[in-house]
mmCIF file of C-alpha atoms in Angstrom:
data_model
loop_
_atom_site.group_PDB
_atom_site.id
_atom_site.type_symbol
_atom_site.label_atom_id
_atom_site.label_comp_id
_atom_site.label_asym_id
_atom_site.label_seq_id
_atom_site.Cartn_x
_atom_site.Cartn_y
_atom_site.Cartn_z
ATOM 1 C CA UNK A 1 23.196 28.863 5.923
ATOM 2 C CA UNK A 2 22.126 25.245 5.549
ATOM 3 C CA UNK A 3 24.156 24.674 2.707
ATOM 4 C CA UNK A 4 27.151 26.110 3.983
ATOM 5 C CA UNK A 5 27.274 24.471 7.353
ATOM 6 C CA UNK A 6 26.679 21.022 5.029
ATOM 7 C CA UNK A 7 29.720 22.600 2.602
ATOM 8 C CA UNK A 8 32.126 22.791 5.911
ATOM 9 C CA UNK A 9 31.363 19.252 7.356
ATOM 10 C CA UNK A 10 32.293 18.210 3.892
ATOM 11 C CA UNK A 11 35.442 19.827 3.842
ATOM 12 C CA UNK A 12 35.916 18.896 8.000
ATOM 13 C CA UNK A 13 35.447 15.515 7.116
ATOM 14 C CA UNK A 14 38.038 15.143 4.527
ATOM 15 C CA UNK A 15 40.712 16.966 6.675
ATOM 16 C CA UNK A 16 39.597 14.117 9.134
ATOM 17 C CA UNK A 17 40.210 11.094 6.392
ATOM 18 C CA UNK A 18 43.255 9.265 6.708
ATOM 19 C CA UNK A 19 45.665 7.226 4.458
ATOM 20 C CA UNK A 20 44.484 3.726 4.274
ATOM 21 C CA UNK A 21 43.974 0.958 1.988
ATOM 22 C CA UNK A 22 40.628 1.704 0.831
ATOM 23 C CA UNK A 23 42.010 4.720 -0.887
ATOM 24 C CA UNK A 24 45.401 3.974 -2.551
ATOM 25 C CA UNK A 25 46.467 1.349 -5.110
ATOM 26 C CA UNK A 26 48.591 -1.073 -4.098
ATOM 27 C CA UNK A 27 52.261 -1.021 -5.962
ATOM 28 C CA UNK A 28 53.565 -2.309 -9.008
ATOM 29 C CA UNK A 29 57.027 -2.864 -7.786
ATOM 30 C CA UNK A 30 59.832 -3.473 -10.658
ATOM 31 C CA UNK A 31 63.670 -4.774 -10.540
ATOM 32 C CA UNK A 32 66.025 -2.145 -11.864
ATOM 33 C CA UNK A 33 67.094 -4.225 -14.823
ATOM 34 C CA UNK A 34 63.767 -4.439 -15.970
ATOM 35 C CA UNK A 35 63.728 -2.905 -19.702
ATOM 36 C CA UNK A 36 61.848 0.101 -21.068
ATOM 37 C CA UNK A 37 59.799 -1.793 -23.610
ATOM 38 C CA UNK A 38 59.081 -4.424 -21.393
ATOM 39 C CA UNK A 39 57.775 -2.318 -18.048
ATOM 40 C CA UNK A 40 56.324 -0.076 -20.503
ATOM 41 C CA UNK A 41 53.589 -3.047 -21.442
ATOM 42 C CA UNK A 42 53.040 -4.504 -18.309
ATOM 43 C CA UNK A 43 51.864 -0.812 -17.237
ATOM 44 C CA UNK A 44 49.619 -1.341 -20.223
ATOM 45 C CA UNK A 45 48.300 -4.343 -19.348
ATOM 46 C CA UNK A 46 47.700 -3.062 -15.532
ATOM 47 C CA UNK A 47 45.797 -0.173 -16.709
ATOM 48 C CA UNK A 48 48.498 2.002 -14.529
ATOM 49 C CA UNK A 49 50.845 4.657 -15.583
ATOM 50 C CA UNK A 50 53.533 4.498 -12.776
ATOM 51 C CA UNK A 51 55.506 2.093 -10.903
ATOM 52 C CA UNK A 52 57.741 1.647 -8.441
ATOM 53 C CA UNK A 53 61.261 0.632 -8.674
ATOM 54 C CA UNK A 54 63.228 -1.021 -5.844
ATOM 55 C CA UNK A 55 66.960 -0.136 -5.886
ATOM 56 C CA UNK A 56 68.917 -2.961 -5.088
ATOM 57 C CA UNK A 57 71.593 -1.940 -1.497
ATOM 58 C CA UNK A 58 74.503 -1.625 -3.470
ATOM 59 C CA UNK A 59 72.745 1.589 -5.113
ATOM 60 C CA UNK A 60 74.989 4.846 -5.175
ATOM 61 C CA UNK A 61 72.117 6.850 -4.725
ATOM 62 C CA UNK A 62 71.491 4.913 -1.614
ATOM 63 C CA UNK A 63 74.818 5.532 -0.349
ATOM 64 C CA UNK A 64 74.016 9.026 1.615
ATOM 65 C CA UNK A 65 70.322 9.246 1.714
ATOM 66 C CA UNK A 66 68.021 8.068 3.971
ATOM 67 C CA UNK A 67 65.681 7.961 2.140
ATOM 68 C CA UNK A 68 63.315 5.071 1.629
ATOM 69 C CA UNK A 69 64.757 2.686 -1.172
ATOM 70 C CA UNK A 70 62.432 3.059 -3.874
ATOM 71 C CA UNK A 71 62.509 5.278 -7.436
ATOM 72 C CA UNK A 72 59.436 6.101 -9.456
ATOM 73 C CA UNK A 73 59.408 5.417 -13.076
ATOM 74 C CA UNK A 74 56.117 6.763 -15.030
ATOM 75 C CA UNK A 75 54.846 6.243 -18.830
ATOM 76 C CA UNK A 76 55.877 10.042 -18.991
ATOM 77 C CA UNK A 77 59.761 9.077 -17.852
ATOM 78 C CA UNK A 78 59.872 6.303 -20.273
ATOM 79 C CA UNK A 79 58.469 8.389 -23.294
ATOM 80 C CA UNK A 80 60.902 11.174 -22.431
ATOM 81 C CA UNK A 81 64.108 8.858 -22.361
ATOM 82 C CA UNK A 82 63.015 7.610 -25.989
ATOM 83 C CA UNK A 83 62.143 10.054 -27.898
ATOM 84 C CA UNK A 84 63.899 13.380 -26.224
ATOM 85 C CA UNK A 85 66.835 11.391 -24.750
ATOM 86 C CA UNK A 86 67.008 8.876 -27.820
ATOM 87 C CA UNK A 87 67.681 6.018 -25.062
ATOM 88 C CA UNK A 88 67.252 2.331 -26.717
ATOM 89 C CA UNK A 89 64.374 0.783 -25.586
ATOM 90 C CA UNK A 90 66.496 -1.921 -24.086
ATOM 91 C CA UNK A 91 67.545 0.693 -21.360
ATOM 92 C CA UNK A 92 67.376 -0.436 -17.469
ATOM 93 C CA UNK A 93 64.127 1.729 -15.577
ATOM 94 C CA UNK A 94 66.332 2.065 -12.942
ATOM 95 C CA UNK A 95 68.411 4.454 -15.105
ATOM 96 C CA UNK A 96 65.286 6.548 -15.701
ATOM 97 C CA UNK A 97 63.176 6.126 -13.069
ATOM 98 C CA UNK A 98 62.886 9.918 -10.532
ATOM 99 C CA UNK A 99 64.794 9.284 -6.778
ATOM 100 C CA UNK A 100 63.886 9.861 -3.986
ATOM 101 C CA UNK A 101 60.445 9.476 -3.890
ATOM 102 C CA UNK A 102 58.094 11.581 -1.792
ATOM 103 C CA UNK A 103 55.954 9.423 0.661
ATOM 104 C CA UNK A 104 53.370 9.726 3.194
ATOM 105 C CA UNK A 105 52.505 7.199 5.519
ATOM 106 C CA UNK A 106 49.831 4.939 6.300
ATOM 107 C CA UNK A 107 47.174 6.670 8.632
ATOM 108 C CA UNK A 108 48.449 9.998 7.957
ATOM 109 C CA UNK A 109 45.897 12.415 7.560
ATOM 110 C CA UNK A 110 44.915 12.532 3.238
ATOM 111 C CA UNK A 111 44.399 16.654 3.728
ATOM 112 C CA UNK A 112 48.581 16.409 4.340
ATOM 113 C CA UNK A 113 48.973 14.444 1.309
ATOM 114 C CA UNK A 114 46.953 16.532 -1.018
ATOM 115 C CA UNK A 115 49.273 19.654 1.078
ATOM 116 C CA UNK A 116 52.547 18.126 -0.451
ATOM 117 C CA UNK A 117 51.487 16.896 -3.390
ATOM 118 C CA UNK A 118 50.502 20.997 -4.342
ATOM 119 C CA UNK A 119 53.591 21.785 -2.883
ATOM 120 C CA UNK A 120 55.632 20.035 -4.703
ATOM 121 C CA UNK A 121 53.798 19.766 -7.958
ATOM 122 C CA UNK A 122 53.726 16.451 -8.256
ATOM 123 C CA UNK A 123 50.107 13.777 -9.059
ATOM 124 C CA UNK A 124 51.428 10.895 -6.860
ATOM 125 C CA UNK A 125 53.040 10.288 -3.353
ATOM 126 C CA UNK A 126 54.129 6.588 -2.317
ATOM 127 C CA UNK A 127 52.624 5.777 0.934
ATOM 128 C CA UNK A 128 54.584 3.786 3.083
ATOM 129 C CA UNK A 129 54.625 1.276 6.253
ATOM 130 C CA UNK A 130 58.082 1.962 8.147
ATOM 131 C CA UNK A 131 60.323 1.222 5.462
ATOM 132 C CA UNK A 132 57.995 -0.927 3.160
ATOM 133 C CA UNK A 133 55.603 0.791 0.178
ATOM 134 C CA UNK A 134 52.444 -0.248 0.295
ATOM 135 C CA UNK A 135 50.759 1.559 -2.148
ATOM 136 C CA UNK A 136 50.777 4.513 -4.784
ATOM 137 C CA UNK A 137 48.528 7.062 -4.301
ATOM 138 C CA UNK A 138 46.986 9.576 -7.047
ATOM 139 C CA UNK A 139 46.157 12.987 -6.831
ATOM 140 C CA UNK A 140 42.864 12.154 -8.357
ATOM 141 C CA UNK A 141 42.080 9.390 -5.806
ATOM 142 C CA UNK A 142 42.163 12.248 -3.270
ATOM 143 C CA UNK A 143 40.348 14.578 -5.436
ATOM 144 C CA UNK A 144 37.367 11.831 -5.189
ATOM 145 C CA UNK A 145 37.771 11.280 -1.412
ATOM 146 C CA UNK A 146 37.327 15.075 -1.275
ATOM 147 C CA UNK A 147 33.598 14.712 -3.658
ATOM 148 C CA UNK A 148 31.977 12.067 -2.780
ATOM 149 C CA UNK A 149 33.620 9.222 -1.655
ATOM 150 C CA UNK A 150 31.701 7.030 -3.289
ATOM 151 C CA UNK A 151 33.892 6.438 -6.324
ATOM 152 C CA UNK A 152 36.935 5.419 -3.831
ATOM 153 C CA UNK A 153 34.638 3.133 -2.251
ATOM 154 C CA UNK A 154 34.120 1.123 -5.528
ATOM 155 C CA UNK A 155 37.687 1.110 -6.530
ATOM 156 C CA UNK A 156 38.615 0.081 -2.681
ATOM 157 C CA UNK A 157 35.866 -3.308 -3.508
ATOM 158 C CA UNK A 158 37.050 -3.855 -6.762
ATOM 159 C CA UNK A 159 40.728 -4.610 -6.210
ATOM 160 C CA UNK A 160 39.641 -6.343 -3.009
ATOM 161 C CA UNK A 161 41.516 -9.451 -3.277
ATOM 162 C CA UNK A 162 40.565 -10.820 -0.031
ATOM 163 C CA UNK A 163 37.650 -11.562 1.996
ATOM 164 C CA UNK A 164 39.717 -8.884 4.882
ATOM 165 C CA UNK A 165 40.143 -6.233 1.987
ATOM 166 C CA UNK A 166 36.625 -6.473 1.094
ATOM 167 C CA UNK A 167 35.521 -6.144 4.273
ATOM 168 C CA UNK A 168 37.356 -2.887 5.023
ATOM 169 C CA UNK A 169 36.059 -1.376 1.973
ATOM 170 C CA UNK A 170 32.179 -2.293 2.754
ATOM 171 C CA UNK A 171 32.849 -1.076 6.410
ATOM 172 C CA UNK A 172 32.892 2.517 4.531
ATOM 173 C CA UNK A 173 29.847 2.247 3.119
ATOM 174 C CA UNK A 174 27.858 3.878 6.245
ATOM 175 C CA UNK A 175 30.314 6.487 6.166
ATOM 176 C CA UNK A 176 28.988 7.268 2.535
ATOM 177 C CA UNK A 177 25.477 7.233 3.701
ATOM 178 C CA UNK A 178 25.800 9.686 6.104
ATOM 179 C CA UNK A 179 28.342 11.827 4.006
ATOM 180 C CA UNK A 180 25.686 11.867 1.189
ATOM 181 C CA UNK A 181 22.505 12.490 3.533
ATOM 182 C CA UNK A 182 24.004 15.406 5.394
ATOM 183 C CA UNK A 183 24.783 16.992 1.923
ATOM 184 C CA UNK A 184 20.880 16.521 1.275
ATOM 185 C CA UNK A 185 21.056 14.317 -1.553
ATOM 186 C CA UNK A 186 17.531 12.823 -2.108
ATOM 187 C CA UNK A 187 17.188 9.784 -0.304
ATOM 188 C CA UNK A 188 15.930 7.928 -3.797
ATOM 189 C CA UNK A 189 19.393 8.859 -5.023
ATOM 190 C CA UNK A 190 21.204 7.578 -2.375
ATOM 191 C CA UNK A 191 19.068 4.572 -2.293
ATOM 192 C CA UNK A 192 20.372 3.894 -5.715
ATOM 193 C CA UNK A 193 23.849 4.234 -5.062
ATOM 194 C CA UNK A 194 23.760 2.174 -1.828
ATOM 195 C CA UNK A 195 22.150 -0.585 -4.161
ATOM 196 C CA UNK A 196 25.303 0.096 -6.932
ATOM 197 C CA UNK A 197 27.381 -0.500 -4.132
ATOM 198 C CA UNK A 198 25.479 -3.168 -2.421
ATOM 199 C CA UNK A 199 25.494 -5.061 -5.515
ATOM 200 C CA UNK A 200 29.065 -4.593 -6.576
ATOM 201 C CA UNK A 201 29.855 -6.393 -2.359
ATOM 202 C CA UNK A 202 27.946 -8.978 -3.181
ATOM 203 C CA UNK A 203 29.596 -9.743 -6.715
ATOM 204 C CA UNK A 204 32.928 -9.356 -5.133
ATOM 205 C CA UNK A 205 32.097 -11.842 -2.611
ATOM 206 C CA UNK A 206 30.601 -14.109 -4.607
ATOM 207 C CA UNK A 207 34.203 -13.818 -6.999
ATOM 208 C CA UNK A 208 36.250 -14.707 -4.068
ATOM 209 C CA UNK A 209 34.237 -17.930 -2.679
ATOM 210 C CA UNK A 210 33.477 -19.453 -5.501
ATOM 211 C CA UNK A 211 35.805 -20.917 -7.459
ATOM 212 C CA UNK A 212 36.340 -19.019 -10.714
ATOM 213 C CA UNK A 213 36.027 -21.813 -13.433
ATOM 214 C CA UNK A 214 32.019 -21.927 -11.964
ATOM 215 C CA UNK A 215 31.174 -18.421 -12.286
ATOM 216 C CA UNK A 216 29.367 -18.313 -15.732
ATOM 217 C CA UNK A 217 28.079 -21.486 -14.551
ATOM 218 C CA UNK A 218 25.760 -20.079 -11.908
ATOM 219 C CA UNK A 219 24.061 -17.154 -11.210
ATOM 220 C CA UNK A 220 23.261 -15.712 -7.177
ATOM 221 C CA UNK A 221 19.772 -14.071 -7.089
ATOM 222 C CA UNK A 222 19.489 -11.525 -5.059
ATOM 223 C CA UNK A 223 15.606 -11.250 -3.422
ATOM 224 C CA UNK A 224 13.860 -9.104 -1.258
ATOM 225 C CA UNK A 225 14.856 -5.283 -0.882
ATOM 226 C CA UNK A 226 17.770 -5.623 -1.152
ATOM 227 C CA UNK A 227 17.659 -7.184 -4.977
ATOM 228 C CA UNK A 228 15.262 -4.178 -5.622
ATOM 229 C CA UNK A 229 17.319 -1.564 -4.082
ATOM 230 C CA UNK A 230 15.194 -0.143 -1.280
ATOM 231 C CA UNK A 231 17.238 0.002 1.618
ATOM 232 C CA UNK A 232 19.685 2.813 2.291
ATOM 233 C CA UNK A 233 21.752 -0.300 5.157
ATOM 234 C CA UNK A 234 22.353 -3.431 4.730
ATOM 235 C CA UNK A 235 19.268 -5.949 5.279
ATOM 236 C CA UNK A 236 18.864 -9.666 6.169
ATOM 237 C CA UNK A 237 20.218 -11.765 3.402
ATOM 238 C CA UNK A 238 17.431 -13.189 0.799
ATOM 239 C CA UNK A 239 19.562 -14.903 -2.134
ATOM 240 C CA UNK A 240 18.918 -18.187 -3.860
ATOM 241 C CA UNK A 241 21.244 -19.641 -6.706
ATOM 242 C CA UNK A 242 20.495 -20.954 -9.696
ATOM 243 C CA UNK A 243 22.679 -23.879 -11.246
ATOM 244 C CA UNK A 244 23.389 -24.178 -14.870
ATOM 245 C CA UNK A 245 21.564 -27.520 -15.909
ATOM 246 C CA UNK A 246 24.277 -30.299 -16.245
ATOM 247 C CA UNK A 247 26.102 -29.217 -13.872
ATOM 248 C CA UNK A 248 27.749 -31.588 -11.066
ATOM 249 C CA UNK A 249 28.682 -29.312 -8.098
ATOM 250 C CA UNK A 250 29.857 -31.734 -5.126
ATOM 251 C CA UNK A 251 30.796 -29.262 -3.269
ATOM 252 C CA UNK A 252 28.182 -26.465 -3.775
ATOM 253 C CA UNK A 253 26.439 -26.738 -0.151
ATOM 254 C CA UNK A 254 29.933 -26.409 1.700
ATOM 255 C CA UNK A 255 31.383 -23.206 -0.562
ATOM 256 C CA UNK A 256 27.324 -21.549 0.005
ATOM 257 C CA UNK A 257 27.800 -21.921 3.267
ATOM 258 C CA UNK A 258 31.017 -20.099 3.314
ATOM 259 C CA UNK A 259 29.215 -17.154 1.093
ATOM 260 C CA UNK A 260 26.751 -16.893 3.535
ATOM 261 C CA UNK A 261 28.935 -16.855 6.525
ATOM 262 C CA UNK A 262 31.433 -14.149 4.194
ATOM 263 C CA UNK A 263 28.155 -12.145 3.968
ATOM 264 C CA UNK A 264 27.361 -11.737 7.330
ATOM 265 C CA UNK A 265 30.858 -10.960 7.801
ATOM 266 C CA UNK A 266 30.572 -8.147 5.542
ATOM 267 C CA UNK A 267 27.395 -6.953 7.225
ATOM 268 C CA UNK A 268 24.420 -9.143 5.712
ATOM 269 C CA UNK A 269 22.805 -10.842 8.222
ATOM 270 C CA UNK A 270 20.902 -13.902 8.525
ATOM 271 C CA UNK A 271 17.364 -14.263 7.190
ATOM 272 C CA UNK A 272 15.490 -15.439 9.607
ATOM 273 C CA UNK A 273 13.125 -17.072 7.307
ATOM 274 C CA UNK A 274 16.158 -18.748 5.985
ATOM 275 C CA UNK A 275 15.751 -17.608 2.280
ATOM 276 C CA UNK A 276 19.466 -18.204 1.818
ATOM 277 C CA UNK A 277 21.830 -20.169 -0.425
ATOM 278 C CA UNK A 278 22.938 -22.278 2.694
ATOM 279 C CA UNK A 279 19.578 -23.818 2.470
ATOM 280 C CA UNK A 280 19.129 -26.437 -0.243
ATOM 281 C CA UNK A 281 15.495 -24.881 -1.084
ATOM 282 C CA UNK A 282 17.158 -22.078 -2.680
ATOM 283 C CA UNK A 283 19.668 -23.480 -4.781
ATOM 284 C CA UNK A 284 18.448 -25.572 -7.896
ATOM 285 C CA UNK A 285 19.436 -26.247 -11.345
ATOM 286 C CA UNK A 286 18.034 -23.935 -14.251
ATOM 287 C CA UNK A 287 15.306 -26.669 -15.219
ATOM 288 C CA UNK A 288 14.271 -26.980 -11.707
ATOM 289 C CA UNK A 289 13.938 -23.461 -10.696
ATOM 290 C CA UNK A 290 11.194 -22.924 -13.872
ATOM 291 C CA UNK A 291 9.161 -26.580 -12.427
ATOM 292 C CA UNK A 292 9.324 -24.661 -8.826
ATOM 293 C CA UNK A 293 8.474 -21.150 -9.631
ATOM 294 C CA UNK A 294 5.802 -22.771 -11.975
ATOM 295 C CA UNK A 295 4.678 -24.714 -8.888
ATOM 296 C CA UNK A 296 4.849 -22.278 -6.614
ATOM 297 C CA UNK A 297 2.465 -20.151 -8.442
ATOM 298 C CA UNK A 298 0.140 -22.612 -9.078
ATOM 299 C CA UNK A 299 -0.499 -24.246 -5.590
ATOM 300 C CA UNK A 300 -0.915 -20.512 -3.709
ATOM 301 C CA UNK A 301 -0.902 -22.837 -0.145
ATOM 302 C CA UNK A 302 -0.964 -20.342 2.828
ATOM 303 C CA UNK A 303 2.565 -21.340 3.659
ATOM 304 C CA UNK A 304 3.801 -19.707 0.298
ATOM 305 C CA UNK A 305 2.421 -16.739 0.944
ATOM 306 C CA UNK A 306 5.880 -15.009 0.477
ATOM 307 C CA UNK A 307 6.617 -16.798 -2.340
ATOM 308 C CA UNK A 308 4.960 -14.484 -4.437
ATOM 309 C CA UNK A 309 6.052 -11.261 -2.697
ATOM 310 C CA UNK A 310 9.772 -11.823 -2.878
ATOM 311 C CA UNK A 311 8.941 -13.168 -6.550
ATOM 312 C CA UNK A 312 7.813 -9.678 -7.502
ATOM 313 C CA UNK A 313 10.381 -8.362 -5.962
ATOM 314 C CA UNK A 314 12.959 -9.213 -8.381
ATOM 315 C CA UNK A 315 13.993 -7.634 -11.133
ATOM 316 C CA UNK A 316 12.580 -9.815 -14.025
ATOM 317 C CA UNK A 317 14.677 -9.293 -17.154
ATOM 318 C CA UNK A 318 17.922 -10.595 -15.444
ATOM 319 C CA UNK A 319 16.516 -13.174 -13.522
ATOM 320 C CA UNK A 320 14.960 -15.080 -17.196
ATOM 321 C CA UNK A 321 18.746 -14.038 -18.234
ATOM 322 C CA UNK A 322 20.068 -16.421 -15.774
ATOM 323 C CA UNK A 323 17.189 -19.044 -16.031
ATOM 324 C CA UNK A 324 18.809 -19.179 -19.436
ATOM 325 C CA UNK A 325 22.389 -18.787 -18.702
#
């Protein structure tokens, strides 16, 4: 009884879910003239298999249909007009791409999608915002928004682009939580998977503020439960950095103040003991961290009392990794 009442909030819940950007990918949107060979490895490169095409006005096909101004053109088009058609590979997409395309739109229900997508037999759907695509999305993607949610979650932070984008993806993460507990997965498991996801925020975060030509140049540490992965919501923030030695960083303190401002944003929030990256304490060079932790050991004043409990806190074996960058 249990399990079935847990089976049909599952299934409630995902007739519930609705079209947004946390779930679809956004488009790969091609000129007409664009050749086979050529769109053929940019999907390559992309990792994607489809892409949109956008017809230009003076497009007979536009000429009597209302319908939104886009053709689809997948790896399977292209491989058919080569070998079965014996097209050149020099032929316009727009020649072979499939029109109309079938769309939902943003913040229709997903259970409506998946509805016309069996239907009509088709894997993908455009998903649209009035007349503009937005996005591509993937039979599969529903499929996981159906199991778990979990693994749209990660793909949702991962092509997060902006601080915004990540943000609506992390906001999910509660949703997960109480999708996964009311299933009765073990609260160790979910623990673990909270901390996956945790740390993949974090990461994503850190990408966007700091500038990219510094990131194997430094190394965030993330302390506390949260580095351990204890907590099943987020916790105060307890990070330090460390610095690769050599490095001059004029404007380190101004950019950690905007990652710890970003991570509250995202949820974090403030330590109050201040064990943050904002404070100067917790951001040294590589040779400096090793004299402190070597210090702080030694001396064992009743004002470092915590130094040693957050110390064993961390997980070892990647913190000497970054001590030796």
């Amino acid at each position: 009884m249990i399990e079935a009442a847990a089976q049909q909030k599952n299934i409630a819940e995902f007739i519930l879910t609705k079209v947004d950007r946390s779930i679809y990918h956004p488009p790969f949107i091609l000129s007409p003239e664009q050749p086979i060979h050529s769109v053929t490895q940019q999907l390559k490169e992309r990792g994607i298999d489809a892409a949109l095409v956008e017809l230009h006005p003076s497009d007979p096909r536009l000429a009597h249909n209302h319908a939104h101004p886009y053709a689809i053109v997948t790896r399977t088009n292209m491989l058919h007009a080569v070998m079965l058609e014996g097209r050149p590979l020099d032929t316009p997409v727009g020649e072979i791409a499939t029109f109309p395309v079938l769309h939902v739109d943003e913040g229709d229900f997903l259970f409506n999608a998946m509805v016309m997508m069996t239907r009509q037999r088709i894997k993908r759907v455009m998903v649209c915002l009035g007349n503009q695509a937005v996005g591509l999305l993937s039979l599969i993607q529903i499929l996981s928004a159906f199991s778990t949610h979990s693994h749209v979650l990660t793909l949702a932070i991962a092509r997060a682009a902006s601080i915004d984008e990540l943000a609506l993806a992390a906001n999910k993460q509660r949703e997960l939580v109480e999708s996964l507990m009311s299933r009765g997965v073990r609260t160790r498991f979910v623990m673990e998977l909270i901390a996956a996801v945790n740390e993949q925020i974090i990461e994503k975060a850190f990408e966007l503020v700091v500038p990219p030509a510094l990131h194997d140049q430094c190394c965030l540490v993330v302390l506390g439960s949260e580095g351990r992965g204890e907590q099943i919501l987020k916790t105060d923030q307890d990070n330090a950095l460390i610095i690769q030695d050599g490095l001059e960083w004029h404007q380190c303190q101004p950019i950690m103040e905007t990652l710890t401002h970003t991570l509250l944003q995202l949820g974090y929030p403030l330590c109050p003991g201040k064990v943050m990256v904002n404070n100067p304490k917790w951001v040294r060079s590589q040779s400096d961290w090793k004299r402190t932790l070597t210090d702080w050991v030694k001396a064992a004043r009743p004002e470092q009392v915590m130094v040693p409990f957050l110390l064993t806190r961390m997980r070892w074996q990647e913190i000497v990794r970054c001590l030796r960058l």
